[in-house]
Amino acid sequence: AAPHFHHEIIYQALIRILEEPSNEKSILELLSKLYICGEISTTQADIGYKRLLEEKDDLELDYIGAKQKIAIIGTFFTEIGMLPNGVAE
């Protein structure tokens, strides 16, 4: 995939976590490994995560607990350096 579309990978992977919570651990491991090896940049992660934040109210209607899960994922991404401080709510 073209690097300028990697934000879409982040966004779709996070939506998948909301759809199938049992996949959360493996998806977060994959994303963190992609970040560590340099395939995903903080800018791409930031764009993908912010897209999810923009839709959090609608996502909460479809997936109960989505807002809380999005916040937890944001905290995880911030802790590993994938998101800049202050992005995650």
mmCIF file of N, CA, C and O in Angstrom:
data_model
loop_
_atom_site.group_PDB
_atom_site.id
_atom_site.type_symbol
_atom_site.label_atom_id
_atom_site.label_comp_id
_atom_site.label_asym_id
_atom_site.label_seq_id
_atom_site.Cartn_x
_atom_site.Cartn_y
_atom_site.Cartn_z
ATOM 1 N N ALA A 1 0.844 -1.188 0.000
ATOM 2 C CA ALA A 1 0.000 0.000 0.000
ATOM 3 C C ALA A 1 0.881 1.241 0.000
ATOM 4 O O ALA A 1 1.962 1.245 0.579
ATOM 5 N N ALA A 2 0.361 2.265 -0.641
ATOM 6 C CA ALA A 2 1.090 3.528 -0.683
ATOM 7 C C ALA A 2 1.106 4.144 0.709
ATOM 8 O O ALA A 2 0.085 4.185 1.383
ATOM 9 N N PRO A 3 2.280 4.606 1.165
ATOM 10 C CA PRO A 3 2.388 5.137 2.532
ATOM 11 C C PRO A 3 1.380 6.236 2.866
ATOM 12 O O PRO A 3 0.939 6.329 3.999
ATOM 13 N N HIS A 4 0.994 7.045 1.878
ATOM 14 C CA HIS A 4 0.065 8.127 2.197
ATOM 15 C C HIS A 4 -1.347 7.616 2.480
ATOM 16 O O HIS A 4 -2.208 8.379 2.897
ATOM 17 N N PHE A 5 -1.596 6.328 2.284
ATOM 18 C CA PHE A 5 -2.888 5.743 2.635
ATOM 19 C C PHE A 5 -2.827 4.901 3.910
ATOM 20 O O PHE A 5 -3.812 4.285 4.285
ATOM 21 N N HIS A 6 -1.694 4.879 4.588
ATOM 22 C CA HIS A 6 -1.575 4.067 5.804
ATOM 23 C C HIS A 6 -2.507 4.544 6.913
ATOM 24 O O HIS A 6 -2.873 3.761 7.782
ATOM 25 N N HIS A 7 -2.911 5.800 6.879
ATOM 26 C CA HIS A 7 -3.891 6.276 7.863
ATOM 27 C C HIS A 7 -5.200 5.499 7.723
ATOM 28 O O HIS A 7 -5.894 5.254 8.703
ATOM 29 N N GLU A 8 -5.507 5.079 6.502
ATOM 30 C CA GLU A 8 -6.721 4.293 6.267
ATOM 31 C C GLU A 8 -6.601 2.911 6.902
ATOM 32 O O GLU A 8 -7.583 2.371 7.427
ATOM 33 N N ILE A 9 -5.405 2.345 6.895
ATOM 34 C CA ILE A 9 -5.172 1.054 7.556
ATOM 35 C C ILE A 9 -5.436 1.196 9.049
ATOM 36 O O ILE A 9 -6.099 0.342 9.653
ATOM 37 N N ILE A 10 -4.932 2.266 9.638
ATOM 38 C CA ILE A 10 -5.166 2.515 11.069
ATOM 39 C C ILE A 10 -6.670 2.624 11.335
ATOM 40 O O ILE A 10 -7.205 1.956 12.220
ATOM 41 N N TYR A 11 -7.330 3.454 10.567
ATOM 42 C CA TYR A 11 -8.765 3.680 10.751
ATOM 43 C C TYR A 11 -9.549 2.373 10.622
ATOM 44 O O TYR A 11 -10.363 2.036 11.490
ATOM 45 N N GLN A 12 -9.317 1.639 9.570
ATOM 46 C CA GLN A 12 -10.064 0.395 9.344
ATOM 47 C C GLN A 12 -9.754 -0.649 10.417
ATOM 48 O O GLN A 12 -10.643 -1.403 10.841
ATOM 49 N N ALA A 13 -8.510 -0.715 10.857
ATOM 50 C CA ALA A 13 -8.145 -1.671 11.912
ATOM 51 C C ALA A 13 -8.858 -1.328 13.216
ATOM 52 O O ALA A 13 -9.336 -2.230 13.925
ATOM 53 N N LEU A 14 -8.964 -0.049 13.520
ATOM 54 C CA LEU A 14 -9.642 0.354 14.759
ATOM 55 C C LEU A 14 -11.143 0.114 14.675
ATOM 56 O O LEU A 14 -11.764 -0.303 15.660
ATOM 57 N N ILE A 15 -11.719 0.311 13.506
ATOM 58 C CA ILE A 15 -13.132 -0.029 13.308
ATOM 59 C C ILE A 15 -13.327 -1.529 13.505
ATOM 60 O O ILE A 15 -14.284 -1.972 14.141
ATOM 61 N N ARG A 16 -12.390 -2.317 12.999
ATOM 62 C CA ARG A 16 -12.476 -3.777 13.147
ATOM 63 C C ARG A 16 -12.455 -4.181 14.616
ATOM 64 O O ARG A 16 -13.142 -5.124 15.012
ATOM 65 N N ILE A 17 -11.680 -3.482 15.434
ATOM 66 C CA ILE A 17 -11.658 -3.765 16.873
ATOM 67 C C ILE A 17 -13.041 -3.528 17.472
ATOM 68 O O ILE A 17 -13.503 -4.314 18.301
ATOM 69 N N LEU A 18 -13.705 -2.466 17.042
ATOM 70 C CA LEU A 18 -15.046 -2.186 17.554
ATOM 71 C C LEU A 18 -16.034 -3.252 17.094
ATOM 72 O O LEU A 18 -16.928 -3.644 17.841
ATOM 73 N N GLU A 19 -15.872 -3.722 15.865
ATOM 74 C CA GLU A 19 -16.771 -4.736 15.318
ATOM 75 C C GLU A 19 -16.550 -6.105 15.954
ATOM 76 O O GLU A 19 -17.504 -6.838 16.213
ATOM 77 N N GLU A 20 -15.302 -6.444 16.167
ATOM 78 C CA GLU A 20 -14.922 -7.760 16.696
ATOM 79 C C GLU A 20 -13.931 -7.588 17.849
ATOM 80 O O GLU A 20 -12.722 -7.703 17.658
ATOM 81 N N PRO A 21 -14.425 -7.298 19.045
ATOM 82 C CA PRO A 21 -13.532 -7.049 20.186
ATOM 83 C C PRO A 21 -12.558 -8.198 20.480
ATOM 84 O O PRO A 21 -11.484 -7.956 21.018
ATOM 85 N N SER A 22 -12.896 -9.394 20.087
ATOM 86 C CA SER A 22 -11.990 -10.521 20.342
ATOM 87 C C SER A 22 -10.692 -10.410 19.547
ATOM 88 O O SER A 22 -9.697 -11.059 19.871
ATOM 89 N N ASN A 23 -10.680 -9.561 18.515
ATOM 90 C CA ASN A 23 -9.479 -9.362 17.696
ATOM 91 C C ASN A 23 -8.599 -8.216 18.183
ATOM 92 O O ASN A 23 -7.574 -7.933 17.588
ATOM 93 N N GLU A 24 -9.011 -7.564 19.260
ATOM 94 C CA GLU A 24 -8.310 -6.360 19.717
ATOM 95 C C GLU A 24 -6.817 -6.595 19.947
ATOM 96 O O GLU A 24 -5.979 -5.842 19.431
ATOM 97 N N LYS A 25 -6.480 -7.606 20.709
ATOM 98 C CA LYS A 25 -5.073 -7.832 21.057
ATOM 99 C C LYS A 25 -4.218 -8.041 19.808
ATOM 100 O O LYS A 25 -3.169 -7.418 19.658
ATOM 101 N N SER A 26 -4.677 -8.888 18.895
ATOM 102 C CA SER A 26 -3.870 -9.176 17.707
ATOM 103 C C SER A 26 -3.767 -7.959 16.790
ATOM 104 O O SER A 26 -2.711 -7.703 16.211
ATOM 105 N N ILE A 27 -4.836 -7.182 16.675
ATOM 106 C CA ILE A 27 -4.792 -5.994 15.825
ATOM 107 C C ILE A 27 -3.854 -4.944 16.421
ATOM 108 O O ILE A 27 -3.045 -4.349 15.702
ATOM 109 N N LEU A 28 -3.941 -4.726 17.732
ATOM 110 C CA LEU A 28 -3.052 -3.742 18.362
ATOM 111 C C LEU A 28 -1.596 -4.186 18.287
ATOM 112 O O LEU A 28 -0.701 -3.356 18.085
ATOM 113 N N GLU A 29 -1.339 -5.484 18.419
ATOM 114 C CA GLU A 29 0.027 -5.990 18.270
ATOM 115 C C GLU A 29 0.543 -5.745 16.855
ATOM 116 O O GLU A 29 1.682 -5.313 16.667
ATOM 117 N N LEU A 30 -0.299 -6.016 15.865
ATOM 118 C CA LEU A 30 0.099 -5.792 14.479
ATOM 119 C C LEU A 30 0.405 -4.321 14.231
ATOM 120 O O LEU A 30 1.454 -3.986 13.662
ATOM 121 N N LEU A 31 -0.495 -3.445 14.654
ATOM 122 C CA LEU A 31 -0.279 -2.014 14.440
ATOM 123 C C LEU A 31 0.973 -1.515 15.157
ATOM 124 O O LEU A 31 1.729 -0.715 14.605
ATOM 125 N N SER A 32 1.203 -1.994 16.370
ATOM 126 C CA SER A 32 2.399 -1.547 17.092
ATOM 127 C C SER A 32 3.667 -2.052 16.415
ATOM 128 O O SER A 32 4.655 -1.333 16.334
ATOM 129 N N LYS A 33 3.635 -3.260 15.882
ATOM 130 C CA LYS A 33 4.803 -3.781 15.157
ATOM 131 C C LYS A 33 5.045 -2.999 13.870
ATOM 132 O O LYS A 33 6.198 -2.718 13.516
ATOM 133 N N LEU A 34 3.970 -2.654 13.170
ATOM 134 C CA LEU A 34 4.119 -1.837 11.960
ATOM 135 C C LEU A 34 4.703 -0.470 12.293
ATOM 136 O O LEU A 34 5.510 0.079 11.539
ATOM 137 N N TYR A 35 4.312 0.076 13.430
ATOM 138 C CA TYR A 35 4.866 1.365 13.862
ATOM 139 C C TYR A 35 6.347 1.214 14.235
ATOM 140 O O TYR A 35 7.183 2.003 13.785
ATOM 141 N N ILE A 36 6.662 0.199 15.019
ATOM 142 C CA ILE A 36 8.038 -0.004 15.474
ATOM 143 C C ILE A 36 8.995 -0.205 14.300
ATOM 144 O O ILE A 36 10.108 0.316 14.301
ATOM 145 N N CYS A 37 8.540 -0.930 13.277
ATOM 146 C CA CYS A 37 9.436 -1.175 12.132
ATOM 147 C C CYS A 37 9.400 -0.044 11.104
ATOM 148 O O CYS A 37 10.100 -0.104 10.095
ATOM 149 N N GLY A 38 8.618 1.003 11.379
ATOM 150 C CA GLY A 38 8.635 2.181 10.524
ATOM 151 C C GLY A 38 7.663 2.174 9.364
ATOM 152 O O GLY A 38 7.689 3.091 8.532
ATOM 153 N N GLU A 39 6.797 1.184 9.288
ATOM 154 C CA GLU A 39 5.827 1.140 8.192
ATOM 155 C C GLU A 39 4.690 2.136 8.398
ATOM 156 O O GLU A 39 4.066 2.562 7.439
ATOM 157 N N ILE A 40 4.409 2.463 9.649
ATOM 158 C CA ILE A 40 3.376 3.441 9.979
ATOM 159 C C ILE A 40 4.037 4.562 10.778
ATOM 160 O O ILE A 40 4.745 4.303 11.741
ATOM 161 N N SER A 41 3.795 5.784 10.356
ATOM 162 C CA SER A 41 4.377 6.937 11.053
ATOM 163 C C SER A 41 3.395 7.503 12.070
ATOM 164 O O SER A 41 2.203 7.184 12.053
ATOM 165 N N THR A 42 3.903 8.365 12.931
ATOM 166 C CA THR A 42 3.017 9.017 13.899
ATOM 167 C C THR A 42 1.992 9.892 13.180
ATOM 168 O O THR A 42 0.851 9.993 13.622
ATOM 169 N N THR A 43 2.367 10.489 12.081
ATOM 170 C CA THR A 43 1.432 11.316 11.311
ATOM 171 C C THR A 43 0.283 10.470 10.772
ATOM 172 O O THR A 43 -0.885 10.859 10.868
ATOM 173 N N GLN A 44 0.604 9.306 10.237
ATOM 174 C CA GLN A 44 -0.427 8.421 9.705
ATOM 175 C C GLN A 44 -1.334 7.910 10.822
ATOM 176 O O GLN A 44 -2.556 7.849 10.662
ATOM 177 N N ALA A 45 -0.741 7.564 11.954
ATOM 178 C CA ALA A 45 -1.523 7.102 13.100
ATOM 179 C C ALA A 45 -2.423 8.222 13.600
ATOM 180 O O ALA A 45 -3.601 7.998 13.922
ATOM 181 N N ASP A 46 -1.885 9.417 13.643
ATOM 182 C CA ASP A 46 -2.638 10.585 14.097
ATOM 183 C C ASP A 46 -3.857 10.828 13.205
ATOM 184 O O ASP A 46 -4.977 11.015 13.694
ATOM 185 N N ILE A 47 -3.670 10.790 11.908
ATOM 186 C CA ILE A 47 -4.777 11.017 10.970
ATOM 187 C C ILE A 47 -5.842 9.922 11.113
ATOM 188 O O ILE A 47 -7.036 10.211 11.198
ATOM 189 N N GLY A 48 -5.410 8.670 11.147
ATOM 190 C CA GLY A 48 -6.353 7.560 11.276
ATOM 191 C C GLY A 48 -7.128 7.603 12.575
ATOM 192 O O GLY A 48 -8.347 7.389 12.600
ATOM 193 N N TYR A 49 -6.434 7.896 13.670
ATOM 194 C CA TYR A 49 -7.092 7.958 14.983
ATOM 195 C C TYR A 49 -8.049 9.144 15.052
ATOM 196 O O TYR A 49 -9.162 9.021 15.571
ATOM 197 N N LYS A 50 -7.648 10.287 14.512
ATOM 198 C CA LYS A 50 -8.521 11.468 14.541
ATOM 199 C C LYS A 50 -9.787 11.248 13.717
ATOM 200 O O LYS A 50 -10.853 11.752 14.068
ATOM 201 N N ARG A 51 -9.675 10.488 12.631
ATOM 202 C CA ARG A 51 -10.877 10.147 11.863
ATOM 203 C C ARG A 51 -11.854 9.370 12.734
ATOM 204 O O ARG A 51 -13.063 9.583 12.682
ATOM 205 N N LEU A 52 -11.325 8.459 13.533
ATOM 206 C CA LEU A 52 -12.166 7.679 14.436
ATOM 207 C C LEU A 52 -12.795 8.596 15.488
ATOM 208 O O LEU A 52 -13.986 8.472 15.794
ATOM 209 N N LEU A 53 -12.016 9.529 16.022
ATOM 210 C CA LEU A 53 -12.540 10.474 17.012
ATOM 211 C C LEU A 53 -13.688 11.305 16.446
ATOM 212 O O LEU A 53 -14.662 11.576 17.140
ATOM 213 N N GLU A 54 -13.570 11.691 15.182
ATOM 214 C CA GLU A 54 -14.615 12.493 14.557
ATOM 215 C C GLU A 54 -15.947 11.743 14.497
ATOM 216 O O GLU A 54 -17.006 12.370 14.487
ATOM 217 N N GLU A 55 -15.898 10.427 14.470
ATOM 218 C CA GLU A 55 -17.102 9.612 14.325
ATOM 219 C C GLU A 55 -17.522 8.935 15.626
ATOM 220 O O GLU A 55 -18.436 8.112 15.619
ATOM 221 N N LYS A 56 -16.879 9.279 16.733
ATOM 222 C CA LYS A 56 -17.100 8.523 17.968
ATOM 223 C C LYS A 56 -18.548 8.548 18.443
ATOM 224 O O LYS A 56 -19.033 7.544 18.964
ATOM 225 N N ASP A 57 -19.255 9.657 18.252
ATOM 226 C CA ASP A 57 -20.653 9.699 18.688
ATOM 227 C C ASP A 57 -21.516 8.732 17.872
ATOM 228 O O ASP A 57 -22.350 8.019 18.425
ATOM 229 N N ASP A 58 -21.299 8.706 16.566
ATOM 230 C CA ASP A 58 -22.035 7.768 15.716
ATOM 231 C C ASP A 58 -21.624 6.328 16.003
ATOM 232 O O ASP A 58 -22.468 5.426 16.019
ATOM 233 N N LEU A 59 -20.344 6.108 16.229
ATOM 234 C CA LEU A 59 -19.863 4.754 16.520
ATOM 235 C C LEU A 59 -20.450 4.229 17.831
ATOM 236 O O LEU A 59 -20.724 3.034 17.951
ATOM 237 N N GLU A 60 -20.641 5.118 18.786
ATOM 238 C CA GLU A 60 -21.226 4.718 20.068
ATOM 239 C C GLU A 60 -22.643 4.166 19.871
ATOM 240 O O GLU A 60 -23.063 3.270 20.605
ATOM 241 N N LEU A 61 -23.349 4.669 18.890
ATOM 242 C CA LEU A 61 -24.691 4.162 18.599
ATOM 243 C C LEU A 61 -24.641 2.737 18.050
ATOM 244 O O LEU A 61 -25.530 1.926 18.326
ATOM 245 N N ASP A 62 -23.619 2.449 17.263
ATOM 246 C CA ASP A 62 -23.481 1.125 16.644
ATOM 247 C C ASP A 62 -22.776 0.121 17.548
ATOM 248 O O ASP A 62 -23.056 -1.078 17.484
ATOM 249 N N TYR A 63 -21.827 0.606 18.339
ATOM 250 C CA TYR A 63 -21.005 -0.272 19.184
ATOM 251 C C TYR A 63 -21.000 0.285 20.607
ATOM 252 O O TYR A 63 -20.321 1.276 20.885
ATOM 253 N N ILE A 64 -21.741 -0.354 21.472
ATOM 254 C CA ILE A 64 -21.823 0.101 22.864
ATOM 255 C C ILE A 64 -20.426 0.069 23.485
ATOM 256 O O ILE A 64 -19.698 -0.905 23.355
ATOM 257 N N GLY A 65 -20.062 1.162 24.118
ATOM 258 C CA GLY A 65 -18.750 1.267 24.741
ATOM 259 C C GLY A 65 -17.662 1.738 23.794
ATOM 260 O O GLY A 65 -16.480 1.738 24.146
ATOM 261 N N ALA A 66 -18.046 2.161 22.579
ATOM 262 C CA ALA A 66 -17.055 2.581 21.579
ATOM 263 C C ALA A 66 -16.219 3.758 22.059
ATOM 264 O O ALA A 66 -15.001 3.778 21.862
ATOM 265 N N LYS A 67 -16.849 4.741 22.687
ATOM 266 C CA LYS A 67 -16.092 5.917 23.151
ATOM 267 C C LYS A 67 -15.010 5.517 24.138
ATOM 268 O O LYS A 67 -13.873 5.994 24.061
ATOM 269 N N GLN A 68 -15.366 4.643 25.063
ATOM 270 C CA GLN A 68 -14.386 4.195 26.056
ATOM 271 C C GLN A 68 -13.272 3.394 25.386
ATOM 272 O O GLN A 68 -12.096 3.585 25.692
ATOM 273 N N LYS A 69 -13.625 2.519 24.457
ATOM 274 C CA LYS A 69 -12.622 1.712 23.761
ATOM 275 C C LYS A 69 -11.696 2.602 22.939
ATOM 276 O O LYS A 69 -10.471 2.399 22.921
ATOM 277 N N ILE A 70 -12.243 3.604 22.280
ATOM 278 C CA ILE A 70 -11.430 4.532 21.492
ATOM 279 C C ILE A 70 -10.443 5.262 22.391
ATOM 280 O O ILE A 70 -9.272 5.427 22.048
ATOM 281 N N ALA A 71 -10.889 5.681 23.568
ATOM 282 C CA ALA A 71 -10.002 6.360 24.517
ATOM 283 C C ALA A 71 -8.892 5.431 24.998
ATOM 284 O O ALA A 71 -7.726 5.841 25.096
ATOM 285 N N ILE A 72 -9.231 4.178 25.278
ATOM 286 C CA ILE A 72 -8.233 3.206 25.734
ATOM 287 C C ILE A 72 -7.192 2.968 24.648
ATOM 288 O O ILE A 72 -5.983 2.935 24.923
ATOM 289 N N ILE A 73 -7.638 2.817 23.418
ATOM 290 C CA ILE A 73 -6.709 2.611 22.301
ATOM 291 C C ILE A 73 -5.814 3.841 22.138
ATOM 292 O O ILE A 73 -4.607 3.717 21.917
ATOM 293 N N GLY A 74 -6.396 5.038 22.260
ATOM 294 C CA GLY A 74 -5.602 6.257 22.154
ATOM 295 C C GLY A 74 -4.527 6.341 23.216
ATOM 296 O O GLY A 74 -3.392 6.736 22.940
ATOM 297 N N THR A 75 -4.866 5.940 24.431
ATOM 298 C CA THR A 75 -3.888 5.920 25.516
ATOM 299 C C THR A 75 -2.763 4.936 25.204
ATOM 300 O O THR A 75 -1.583 5.247 25.381
ATOM 301 N N PHE A 76 -3.124 3.751 24.719
ATOM 302 C CA PHE A 76 -2.122 2.750 24.337
ATOM 303 C C PHE A 76 -1.195 3.302 23.260
ATOM 304 O O PHE A 76 0.030 3.203 23.366
ATOM 305 N N PHE A 77 -1.770 3.897 22.212
ATOM 306 C CA PHE A 77 -0.954 4.455 21.128
ATOM 307 C C PHE A 77 -0.039 5.566 21.645
ATOM 308 O O PHE A 77 1.101 5.675 21.207
ATOM 309 N N THR A 78 -0.526 6.381 22.562
ATOM 310 C CA THR A 78 0.295 7.453 23.128
ATOM 311 C C THR A 78 1.440 6.872 23.942
ATOM 312 O O THR A 78 2.581 7.337 23.837
ATOM 313 N N GLU A 79 1.152 5.849 24.727
ATOM 314 C CA GLU A 79 2.187 5.227 25.564
ATOM 315 C C GLU A 79 3.318 4.625 24.744
ATOM 316 O O GLU A 79 4.472 4.651 25.173
ATOM 317 N N ILE A 80 3.015 4.077 23.565
ATOM 318 C CA ILE A 80 4.080 3.482 22.750
ATOM 319 C C ILE A 80 4.701 4.492 21.781
ATOM 320 O O ILE A 80 5.582 4.155 21.016
ATOM 321 N N GLY A 81 4.218 5.758 21.838
ATOM 322 C CA GLY A 81 4.789 6.807 21.008
ATOM 323 C C GLY A 81 4.171 6.937 19.631
ATOM 324 O O GLY A 81 4.629 7.698 18.802
ATOM 325 N N MET A 82 3.125 6.167 19.383
ATOM 326 C CA MET A 82 2.489 6.166 18.069
ATOM 327 C C MET A 82 1.641 7.409 17.844
ATOM 328 O O MET A 82 1.466 7.852 16.716
ATOM 329 N N LEU A 83 1.109 7.979 18.918
ATOM 330 C CA LEU A 83 0.345 9.233 18.867
ATOM 331 C C LEU A 83 1.042 10.276 19.723
ATOM 332 O O LEU A 83 1.578 9.954 20.782
ATOM 333 N N PRO A 84 1.025 11.530 19.275
ATOM 334 C CA PRO A 84 1.581 12.597 20.106
ATOM 335 C C PRO A 84 0.734 12.802 21.361
ATOM 336 O O PRO A 84 -0.468 12.509 21.366
ATOM 337 N N ASN A 85 1.332 13.297 22.419
ATOM 338 C CA ASN A 85 0.578 13.614 23.635
ATOM 339 C C ASN A 85 -0.537 14.591 23.317
ATOM 340 O O ASN A 85 -0.352 15.493 22.500
ATOM 341 N N GLY A 86 -1.674 14.387 23.939
ATOM 342 C CA GLY A 86 -2.799 15.299 23.785
ATOM 343 C C GLY A 86 -3.778 14.945 22.694
ATOM 344 O O GLY A 86 -4.837 15.550 22.605
ATOM 345 N N VAL A 87 -3.469 13.969 21.864
ATOM 346 C CA VAL A 87 -4.394 13.584 20.787
ATOM 347 C C VAL A 87 -5.510 12.720 21.345
ATOM 348 O O VAL A 87 -6.679 12.932 21.059
ATOM 349 N N ALA A 88 -5.155 11.730 22.131
ATOM 350 C CA ALA A 88 -6.149 10.824 22.704
ATOM 351 C C ALA A 88 -6.940 11.554 23.778
ATOM 352 O O ALA A 88 -6.395 12.321 24.551
ATOM 353 N N GLU A 89 -8.213 11.294 23.782
ATOM 354 C CA GLU A 89 -9.083 11.949 24.777
ATOM 355 C C GLU A 89 -9.190 11.111 26.017
ATOM 356 O O GLU A 89 -9.174 9.937 26.014
#
